[in-house]
mmCIF file of C-alpha atoms in Angstrom:
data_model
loop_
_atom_site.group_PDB
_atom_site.id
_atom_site.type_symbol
_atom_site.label_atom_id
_atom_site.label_comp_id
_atom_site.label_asym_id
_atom_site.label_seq_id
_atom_site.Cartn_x
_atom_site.Cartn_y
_atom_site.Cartn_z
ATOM 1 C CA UNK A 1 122.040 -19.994 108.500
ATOM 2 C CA UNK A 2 122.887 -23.600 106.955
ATOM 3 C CA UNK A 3 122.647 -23.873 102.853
ATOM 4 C CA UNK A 4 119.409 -24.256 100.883
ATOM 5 C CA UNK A 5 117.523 -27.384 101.489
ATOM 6 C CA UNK A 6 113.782 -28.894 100.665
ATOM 7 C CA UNK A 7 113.039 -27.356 104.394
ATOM 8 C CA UNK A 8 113.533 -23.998 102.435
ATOM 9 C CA UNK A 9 110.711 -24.553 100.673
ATOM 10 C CA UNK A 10 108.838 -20.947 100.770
ATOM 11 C CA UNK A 11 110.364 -17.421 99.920
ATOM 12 C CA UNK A 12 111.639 -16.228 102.947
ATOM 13 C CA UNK A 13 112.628 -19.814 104.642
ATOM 14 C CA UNK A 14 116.656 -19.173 103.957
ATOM 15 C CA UNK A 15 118.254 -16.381 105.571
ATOM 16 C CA UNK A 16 119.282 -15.248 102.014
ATOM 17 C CA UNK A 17 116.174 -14.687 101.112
ATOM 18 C CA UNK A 18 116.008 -11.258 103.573
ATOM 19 C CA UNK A 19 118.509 -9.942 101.525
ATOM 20 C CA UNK A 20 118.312 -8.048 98.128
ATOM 21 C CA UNK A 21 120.210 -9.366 95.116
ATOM 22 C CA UNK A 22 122.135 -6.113 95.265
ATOM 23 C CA UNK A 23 123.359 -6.281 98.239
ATOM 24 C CA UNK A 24 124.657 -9.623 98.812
ATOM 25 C CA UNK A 25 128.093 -8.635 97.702
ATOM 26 C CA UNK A 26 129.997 -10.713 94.989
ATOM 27 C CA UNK A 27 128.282 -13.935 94.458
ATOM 28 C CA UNK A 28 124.613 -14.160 93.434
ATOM 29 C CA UNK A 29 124.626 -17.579 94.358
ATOM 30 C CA UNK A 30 121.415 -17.554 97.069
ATOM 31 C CA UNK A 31 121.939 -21.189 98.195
ATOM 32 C CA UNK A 32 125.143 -20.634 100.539
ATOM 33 C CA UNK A 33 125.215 -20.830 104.457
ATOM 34 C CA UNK A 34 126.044 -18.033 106.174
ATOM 35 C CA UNK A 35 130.105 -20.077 106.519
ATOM 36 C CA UNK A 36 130.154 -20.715 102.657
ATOM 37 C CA UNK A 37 128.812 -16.880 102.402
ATOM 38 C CA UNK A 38 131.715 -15.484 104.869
ATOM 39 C CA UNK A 39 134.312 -17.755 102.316
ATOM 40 C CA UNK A 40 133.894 -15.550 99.923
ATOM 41 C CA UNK A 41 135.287 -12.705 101.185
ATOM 42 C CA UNK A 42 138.618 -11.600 102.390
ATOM 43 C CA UNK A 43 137.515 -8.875 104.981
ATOM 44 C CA UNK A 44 134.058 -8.448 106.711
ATOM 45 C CA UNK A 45 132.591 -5.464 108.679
ATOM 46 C CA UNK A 46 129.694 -5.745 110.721
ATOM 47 C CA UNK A 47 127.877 -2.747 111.759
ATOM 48 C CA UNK A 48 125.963 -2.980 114.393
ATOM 49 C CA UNK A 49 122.686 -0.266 115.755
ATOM 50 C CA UNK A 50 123.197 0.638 119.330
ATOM 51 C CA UNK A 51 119.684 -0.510 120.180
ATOM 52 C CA UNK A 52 119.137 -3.710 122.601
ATOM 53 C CA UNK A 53 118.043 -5.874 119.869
ATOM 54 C CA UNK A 54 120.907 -5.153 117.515
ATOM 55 C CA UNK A 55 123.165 -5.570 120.164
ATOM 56 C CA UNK A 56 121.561 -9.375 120.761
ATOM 57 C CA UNK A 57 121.684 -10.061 117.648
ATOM 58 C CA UNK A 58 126.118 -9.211 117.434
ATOM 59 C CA UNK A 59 126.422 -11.087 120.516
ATOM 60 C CA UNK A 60 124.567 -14.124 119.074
ATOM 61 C CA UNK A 61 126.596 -13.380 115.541
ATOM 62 C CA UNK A 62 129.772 -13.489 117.365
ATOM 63 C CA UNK A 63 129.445 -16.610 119.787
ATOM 64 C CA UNK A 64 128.211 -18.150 116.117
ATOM 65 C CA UNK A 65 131.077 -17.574 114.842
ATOM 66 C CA UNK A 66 133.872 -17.653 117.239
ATOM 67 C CA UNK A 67 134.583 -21.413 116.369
ATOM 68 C CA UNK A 68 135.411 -20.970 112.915
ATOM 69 C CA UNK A 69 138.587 -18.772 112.582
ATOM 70 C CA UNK A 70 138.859 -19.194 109.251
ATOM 71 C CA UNK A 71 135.834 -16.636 109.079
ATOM 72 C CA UNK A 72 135.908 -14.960 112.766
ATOM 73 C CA UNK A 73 139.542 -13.856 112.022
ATOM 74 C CA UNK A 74 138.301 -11.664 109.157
ATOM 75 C CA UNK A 75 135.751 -10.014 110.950
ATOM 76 C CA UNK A 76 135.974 -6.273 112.095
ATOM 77 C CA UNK A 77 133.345 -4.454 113.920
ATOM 78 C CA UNK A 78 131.834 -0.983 113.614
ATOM 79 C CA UNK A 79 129.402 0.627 116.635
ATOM 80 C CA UNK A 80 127.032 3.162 115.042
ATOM 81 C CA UNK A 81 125.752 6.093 117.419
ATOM 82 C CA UNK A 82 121.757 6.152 115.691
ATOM 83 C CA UNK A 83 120.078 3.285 113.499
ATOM 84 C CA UNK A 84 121.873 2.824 110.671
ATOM 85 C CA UNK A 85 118.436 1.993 108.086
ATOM 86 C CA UNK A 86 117.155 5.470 108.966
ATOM 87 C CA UNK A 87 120.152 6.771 106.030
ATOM 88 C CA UNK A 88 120.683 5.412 102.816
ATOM 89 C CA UNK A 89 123.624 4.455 101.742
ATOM 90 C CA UNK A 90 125.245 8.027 100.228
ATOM 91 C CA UNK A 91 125.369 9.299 103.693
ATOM 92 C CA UNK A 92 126.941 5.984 105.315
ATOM 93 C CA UNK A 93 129.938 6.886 102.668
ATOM 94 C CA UNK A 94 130.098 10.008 104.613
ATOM 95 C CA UNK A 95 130.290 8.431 108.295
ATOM 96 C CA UNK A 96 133.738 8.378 109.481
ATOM 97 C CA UNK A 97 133.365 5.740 112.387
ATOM 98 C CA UNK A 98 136.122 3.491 113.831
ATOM 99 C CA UNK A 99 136.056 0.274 112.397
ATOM 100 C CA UNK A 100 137.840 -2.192 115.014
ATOM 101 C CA UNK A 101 139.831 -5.880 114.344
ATOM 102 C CA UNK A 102 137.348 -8.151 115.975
ATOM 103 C CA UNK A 103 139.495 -10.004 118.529
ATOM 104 C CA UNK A 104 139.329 -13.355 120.616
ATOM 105 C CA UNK A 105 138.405 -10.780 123.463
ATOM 106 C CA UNK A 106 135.586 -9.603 121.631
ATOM 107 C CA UNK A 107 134.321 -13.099 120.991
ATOM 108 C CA UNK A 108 134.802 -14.208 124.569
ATOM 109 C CA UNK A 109 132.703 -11.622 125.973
ATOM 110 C CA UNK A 110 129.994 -11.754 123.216
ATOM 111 C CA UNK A 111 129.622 -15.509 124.175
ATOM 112 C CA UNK A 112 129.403 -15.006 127.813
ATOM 113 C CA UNK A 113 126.685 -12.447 127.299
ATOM 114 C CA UNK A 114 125.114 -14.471 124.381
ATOM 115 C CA UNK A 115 124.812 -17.495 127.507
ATOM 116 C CA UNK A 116 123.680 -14.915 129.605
ATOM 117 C CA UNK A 117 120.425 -13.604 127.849
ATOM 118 C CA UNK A 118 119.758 -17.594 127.760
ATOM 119 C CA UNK A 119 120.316 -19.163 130.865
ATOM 120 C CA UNK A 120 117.281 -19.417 132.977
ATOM 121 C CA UNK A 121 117.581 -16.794 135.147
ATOM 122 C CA UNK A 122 118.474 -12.897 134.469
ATOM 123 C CA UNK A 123 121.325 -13.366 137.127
ATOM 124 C CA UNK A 124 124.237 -13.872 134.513
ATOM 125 C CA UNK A 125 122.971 -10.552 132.523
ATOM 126 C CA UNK A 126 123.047 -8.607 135.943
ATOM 127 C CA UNK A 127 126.832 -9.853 136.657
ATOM 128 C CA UNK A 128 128.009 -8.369 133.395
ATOM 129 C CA UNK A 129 127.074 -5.035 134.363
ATOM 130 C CA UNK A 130 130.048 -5.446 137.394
ATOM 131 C CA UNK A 131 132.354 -6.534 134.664
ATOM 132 C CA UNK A 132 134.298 -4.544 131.889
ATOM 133 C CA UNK A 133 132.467 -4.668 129.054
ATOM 134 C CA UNK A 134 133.795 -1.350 126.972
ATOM 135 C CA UNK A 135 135.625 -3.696 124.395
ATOM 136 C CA UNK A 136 131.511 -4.046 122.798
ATOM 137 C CA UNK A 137 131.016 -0.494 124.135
ATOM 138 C CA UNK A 138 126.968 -0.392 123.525
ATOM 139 C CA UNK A 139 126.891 -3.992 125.548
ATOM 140 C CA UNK A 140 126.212 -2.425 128.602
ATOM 141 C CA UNK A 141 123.542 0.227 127.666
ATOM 142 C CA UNK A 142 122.087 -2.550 126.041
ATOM 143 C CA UNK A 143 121.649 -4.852 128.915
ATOM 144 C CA UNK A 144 120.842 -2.585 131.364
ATOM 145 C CA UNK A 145 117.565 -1.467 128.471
ATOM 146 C CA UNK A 146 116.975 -5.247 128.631
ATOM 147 C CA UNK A 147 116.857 -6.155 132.826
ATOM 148 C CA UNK A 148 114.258 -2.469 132.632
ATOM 149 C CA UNK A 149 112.079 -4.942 130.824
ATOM 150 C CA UNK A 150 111.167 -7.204 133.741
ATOM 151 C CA UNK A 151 108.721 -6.493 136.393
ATOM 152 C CA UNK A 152 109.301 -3.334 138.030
ATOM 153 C CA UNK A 153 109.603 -3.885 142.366
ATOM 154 C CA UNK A 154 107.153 -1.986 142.602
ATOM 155 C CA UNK A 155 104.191 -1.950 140.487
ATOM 156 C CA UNK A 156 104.958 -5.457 138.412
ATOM 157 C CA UNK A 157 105.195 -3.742 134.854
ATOM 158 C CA UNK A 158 108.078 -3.527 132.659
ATOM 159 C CA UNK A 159 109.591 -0.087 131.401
ATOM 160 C CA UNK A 160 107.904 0.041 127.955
ATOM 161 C CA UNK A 161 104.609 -1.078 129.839
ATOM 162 C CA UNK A 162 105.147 1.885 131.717
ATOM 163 C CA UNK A 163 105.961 4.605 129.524
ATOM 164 C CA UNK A 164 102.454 3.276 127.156
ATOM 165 C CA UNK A 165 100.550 3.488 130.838
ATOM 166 C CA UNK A 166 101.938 6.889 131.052
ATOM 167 C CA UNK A 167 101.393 8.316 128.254
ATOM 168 C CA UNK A 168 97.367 7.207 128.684
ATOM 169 C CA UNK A 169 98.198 9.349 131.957
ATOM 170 C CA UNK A 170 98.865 12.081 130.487
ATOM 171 C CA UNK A 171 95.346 12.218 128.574
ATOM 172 C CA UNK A 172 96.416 10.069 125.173
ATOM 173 C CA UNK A 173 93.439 8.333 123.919
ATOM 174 C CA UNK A 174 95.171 6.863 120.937
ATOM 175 C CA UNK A 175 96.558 3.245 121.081
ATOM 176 C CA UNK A 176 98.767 4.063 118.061
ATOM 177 C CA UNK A 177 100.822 6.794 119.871
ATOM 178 C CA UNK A 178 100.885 4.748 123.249
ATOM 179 C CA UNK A 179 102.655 2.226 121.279
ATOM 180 C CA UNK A 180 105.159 5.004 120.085
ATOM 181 C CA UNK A 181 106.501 5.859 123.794
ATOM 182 C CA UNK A 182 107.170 2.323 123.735
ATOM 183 C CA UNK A 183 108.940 2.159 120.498
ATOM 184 C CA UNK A 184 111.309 5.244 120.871
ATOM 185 C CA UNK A 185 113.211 3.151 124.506
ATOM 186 C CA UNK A 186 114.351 1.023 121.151
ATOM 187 C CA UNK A 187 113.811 -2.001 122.935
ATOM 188 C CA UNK A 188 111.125 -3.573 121.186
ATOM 189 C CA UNK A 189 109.499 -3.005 117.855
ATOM 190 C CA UNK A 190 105.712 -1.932 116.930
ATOM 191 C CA UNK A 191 104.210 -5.802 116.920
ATOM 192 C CA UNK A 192 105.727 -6.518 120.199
ATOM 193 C CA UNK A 193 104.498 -3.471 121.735
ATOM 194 C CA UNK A 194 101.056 -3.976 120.522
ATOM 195 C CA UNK A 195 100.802 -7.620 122.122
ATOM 196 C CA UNK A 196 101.923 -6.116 125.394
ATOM 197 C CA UNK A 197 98.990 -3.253 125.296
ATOM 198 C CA UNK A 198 96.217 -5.730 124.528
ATOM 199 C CA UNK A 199 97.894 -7.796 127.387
ATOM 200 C CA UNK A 200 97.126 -4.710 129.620
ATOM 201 C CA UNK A 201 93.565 -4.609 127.735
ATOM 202 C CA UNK A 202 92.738 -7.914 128.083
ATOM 203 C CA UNK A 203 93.972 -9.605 131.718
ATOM 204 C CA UNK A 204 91.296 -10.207 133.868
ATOM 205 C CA UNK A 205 91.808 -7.207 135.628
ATOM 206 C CA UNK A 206 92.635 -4.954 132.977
ATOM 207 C CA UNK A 207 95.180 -1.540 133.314
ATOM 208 C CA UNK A 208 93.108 0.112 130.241
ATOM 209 C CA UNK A 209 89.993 -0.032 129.058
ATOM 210 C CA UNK A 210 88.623 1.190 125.853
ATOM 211 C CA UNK A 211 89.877 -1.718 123.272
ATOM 212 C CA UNK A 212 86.677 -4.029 123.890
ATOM 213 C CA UNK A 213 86.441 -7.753 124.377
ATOM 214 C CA UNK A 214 89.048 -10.038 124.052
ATOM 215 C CA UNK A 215 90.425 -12.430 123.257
ATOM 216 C CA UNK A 216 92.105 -9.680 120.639
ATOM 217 C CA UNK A 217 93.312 -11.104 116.902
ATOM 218 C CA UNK A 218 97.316 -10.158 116.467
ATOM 219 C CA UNK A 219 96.794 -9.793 113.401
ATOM 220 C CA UNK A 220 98.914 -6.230 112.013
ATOM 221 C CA UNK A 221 95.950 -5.477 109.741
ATOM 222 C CA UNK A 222 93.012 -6.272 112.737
ATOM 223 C CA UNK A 223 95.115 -4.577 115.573
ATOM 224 C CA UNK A 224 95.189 -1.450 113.119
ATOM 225 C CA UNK A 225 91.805 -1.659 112.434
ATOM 226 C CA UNK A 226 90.825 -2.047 116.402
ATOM 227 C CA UNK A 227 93.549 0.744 117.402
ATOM 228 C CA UNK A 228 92.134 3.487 114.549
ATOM 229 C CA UNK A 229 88.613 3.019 116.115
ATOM 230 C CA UNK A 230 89.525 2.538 119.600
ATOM 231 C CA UNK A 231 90.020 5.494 122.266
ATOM 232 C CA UNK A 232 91.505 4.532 125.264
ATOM 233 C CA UNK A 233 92.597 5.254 128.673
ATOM 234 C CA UNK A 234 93.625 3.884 132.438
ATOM 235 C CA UNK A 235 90.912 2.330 134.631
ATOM 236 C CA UNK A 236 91.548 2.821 138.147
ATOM 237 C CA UNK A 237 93.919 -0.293 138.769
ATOM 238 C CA UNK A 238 95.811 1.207 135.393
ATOM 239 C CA UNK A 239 96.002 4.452 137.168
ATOM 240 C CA UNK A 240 96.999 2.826 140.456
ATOM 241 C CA UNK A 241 99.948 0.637 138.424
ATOM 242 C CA UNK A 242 101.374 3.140 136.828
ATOM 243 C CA UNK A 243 101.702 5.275 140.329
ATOM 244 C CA UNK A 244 103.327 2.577 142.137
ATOM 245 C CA UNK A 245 100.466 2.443 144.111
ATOM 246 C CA UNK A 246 99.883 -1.163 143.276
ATOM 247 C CA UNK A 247 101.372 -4.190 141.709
ATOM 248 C CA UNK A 248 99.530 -5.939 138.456
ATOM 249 C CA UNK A 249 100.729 -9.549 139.449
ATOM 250 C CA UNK A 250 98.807 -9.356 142.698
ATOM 251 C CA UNK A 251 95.908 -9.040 140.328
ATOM 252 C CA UNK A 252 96.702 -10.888 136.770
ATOM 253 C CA UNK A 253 99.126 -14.204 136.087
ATOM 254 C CA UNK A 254 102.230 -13.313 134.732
ATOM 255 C CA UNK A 255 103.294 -15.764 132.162
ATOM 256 C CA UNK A 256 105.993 -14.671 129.543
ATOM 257 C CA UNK A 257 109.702 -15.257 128.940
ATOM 258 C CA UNK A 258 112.964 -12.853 129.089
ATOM 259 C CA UNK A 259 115.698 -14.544 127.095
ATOM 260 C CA UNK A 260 115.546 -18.143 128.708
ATOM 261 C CA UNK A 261 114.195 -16.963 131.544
ATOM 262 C CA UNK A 262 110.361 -18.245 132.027
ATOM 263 C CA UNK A 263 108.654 -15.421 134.335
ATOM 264 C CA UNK A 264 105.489 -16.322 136.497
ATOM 265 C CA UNK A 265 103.894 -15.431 139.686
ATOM 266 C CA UNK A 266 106.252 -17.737 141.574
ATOM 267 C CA UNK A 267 109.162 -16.999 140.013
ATOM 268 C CA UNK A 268 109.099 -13.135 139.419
ATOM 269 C CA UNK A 269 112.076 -11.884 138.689
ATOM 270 C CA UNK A 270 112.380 -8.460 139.127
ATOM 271 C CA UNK A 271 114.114 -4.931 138.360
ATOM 272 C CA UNK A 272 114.528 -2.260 140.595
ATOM 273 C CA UNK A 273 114.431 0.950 138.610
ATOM 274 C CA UNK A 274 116.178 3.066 141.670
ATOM 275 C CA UNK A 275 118.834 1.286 142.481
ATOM 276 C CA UNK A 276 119.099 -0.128 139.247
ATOM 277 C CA UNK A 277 119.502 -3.635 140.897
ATOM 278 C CA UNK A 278 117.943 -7.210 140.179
ATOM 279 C CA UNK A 279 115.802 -8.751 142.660
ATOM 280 C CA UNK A 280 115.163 -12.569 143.106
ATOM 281 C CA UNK A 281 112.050 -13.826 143.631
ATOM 282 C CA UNK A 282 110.703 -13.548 147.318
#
């Protein structure tokens, strides 16, 4: 977010560089920080998905922001019900959403949830759920979508691991539509998806079988490739998982992160899908 430099040496380095030339308002000047960006106008809305990552990425914006008032006191904020890309631009015209004066009570709880999703533990993101959070009204559904993610009690999966598990229950043979029951929880995009099915592939005691030897490439165009020949299904410890009949990290390390926290077989943190509560490591 800091002005051009020699570090911004390749197309794509500067945040800038994500944007079209049409669409980066009044200057055309593509060497500004985000600040020097925000200077140049006198009002700014931010419209923000309801999805979980959208709703990281205001948080993060926000607690950004929040020292310089010179910028934070012109921002306003606007909560879309569906994914604002899916329409062009005509039909935004059209939408006739609230647009709310982003207030020091706005940034306050943005930067409390922003520490939150970094601190080591899940613990802080679990306390905002017994707070009010309606003043960043898709906060909530947002972090309750993100604590679904960690290992279930139960069977040691997360919820878009379970819904791809699933839907190879159900008789799906196709990698490429697993991934989709995945995708539509919002959570977390194709490539992410995809790294967590060859996980589930690939583990030394795999949940499917079906995409051959690993180690896999991540490669978009080689996991395509590997997907469109590949059919797939549940071997019986897959089938067992996703019954709650047994737990993958009694079988397979766990070694990933959620926000800041680090997750491993020691120090599991875990989600309780019934109760909808978070449970500490035993």
């Amino acid at each position: 977010m800091e002005p051009r430099s020699s570090k911004h040496d390749r197309e794509g380095k500067h945040w800038l560089d994500h944007f079209r030339r049409m669409g980066i308002g009044r200057t055309t000047d593509r060497t500004r920080g985000l600040l020097e960006f925000c200077d140049t106008f006198d009002s700014i809305e931010l419209w923000a998905d309801p999805n979980a990552n959208a709703q990281l990425i205001l948080i993060w914006l926000l607690d950004f922001l929040r020292p310089y008032k010179e910028v934070s006191s012109k921002l306003s904020l606007v909560q879309a019900d569906d994914e604002i890309a899916n329409y062009l631009p005509e039909s935004l015209k059209e939408w006739k959403l609230p647009v709310f004066k982003v207030t020091d009570r706005h940034l306050a709880l943005a930067s409390r949830a922003w520490q939150a999703w970094r601190a080591p533990t899940p613990e802080g993101c679990f306390e905002l759920l017994m707070q009010d959070t309606t003043i960043l009204p898709r906060l909530r559904p947002a972090i309750i979508a993100l604590l679904e993610e960690l290992p279930d009690s139960l069977n040691g999966i997360g919820a878009s691991e379970q819904l791809m598990l699933e839907a190879l229950s159900y008789g799906c043979t196709d990698p490429g539509q697993a991934l989709y029951a995945a995708r539509d929880r919002r959570v977390i995009n194709e490539g992410e998806a995809g790294d967590l099915f060859d996980e589930l592939a690939q583990c030394p005691e795999p949940l499917i079988f079906g995409l051959g030897e690993g180690p896999f490439d991540p490669s978009e165009h080689t996991r395509y490739q590997r997907y469109r020949r590949a059919k797939v299904g549940l071997t019986k410890l897959g089938q067992a998982v996703v019954e709650a009949e047994d737990d993958f990290s009694r079988h397979n390390p766990i070694k990933r992160w959620w926000g800041g926290t680090e997750l491993t077989n020691e120090r599991l943190w875990r989600w309780d899908r019934e109760i909808r509560s978070l449970v500490a490591p035993a």
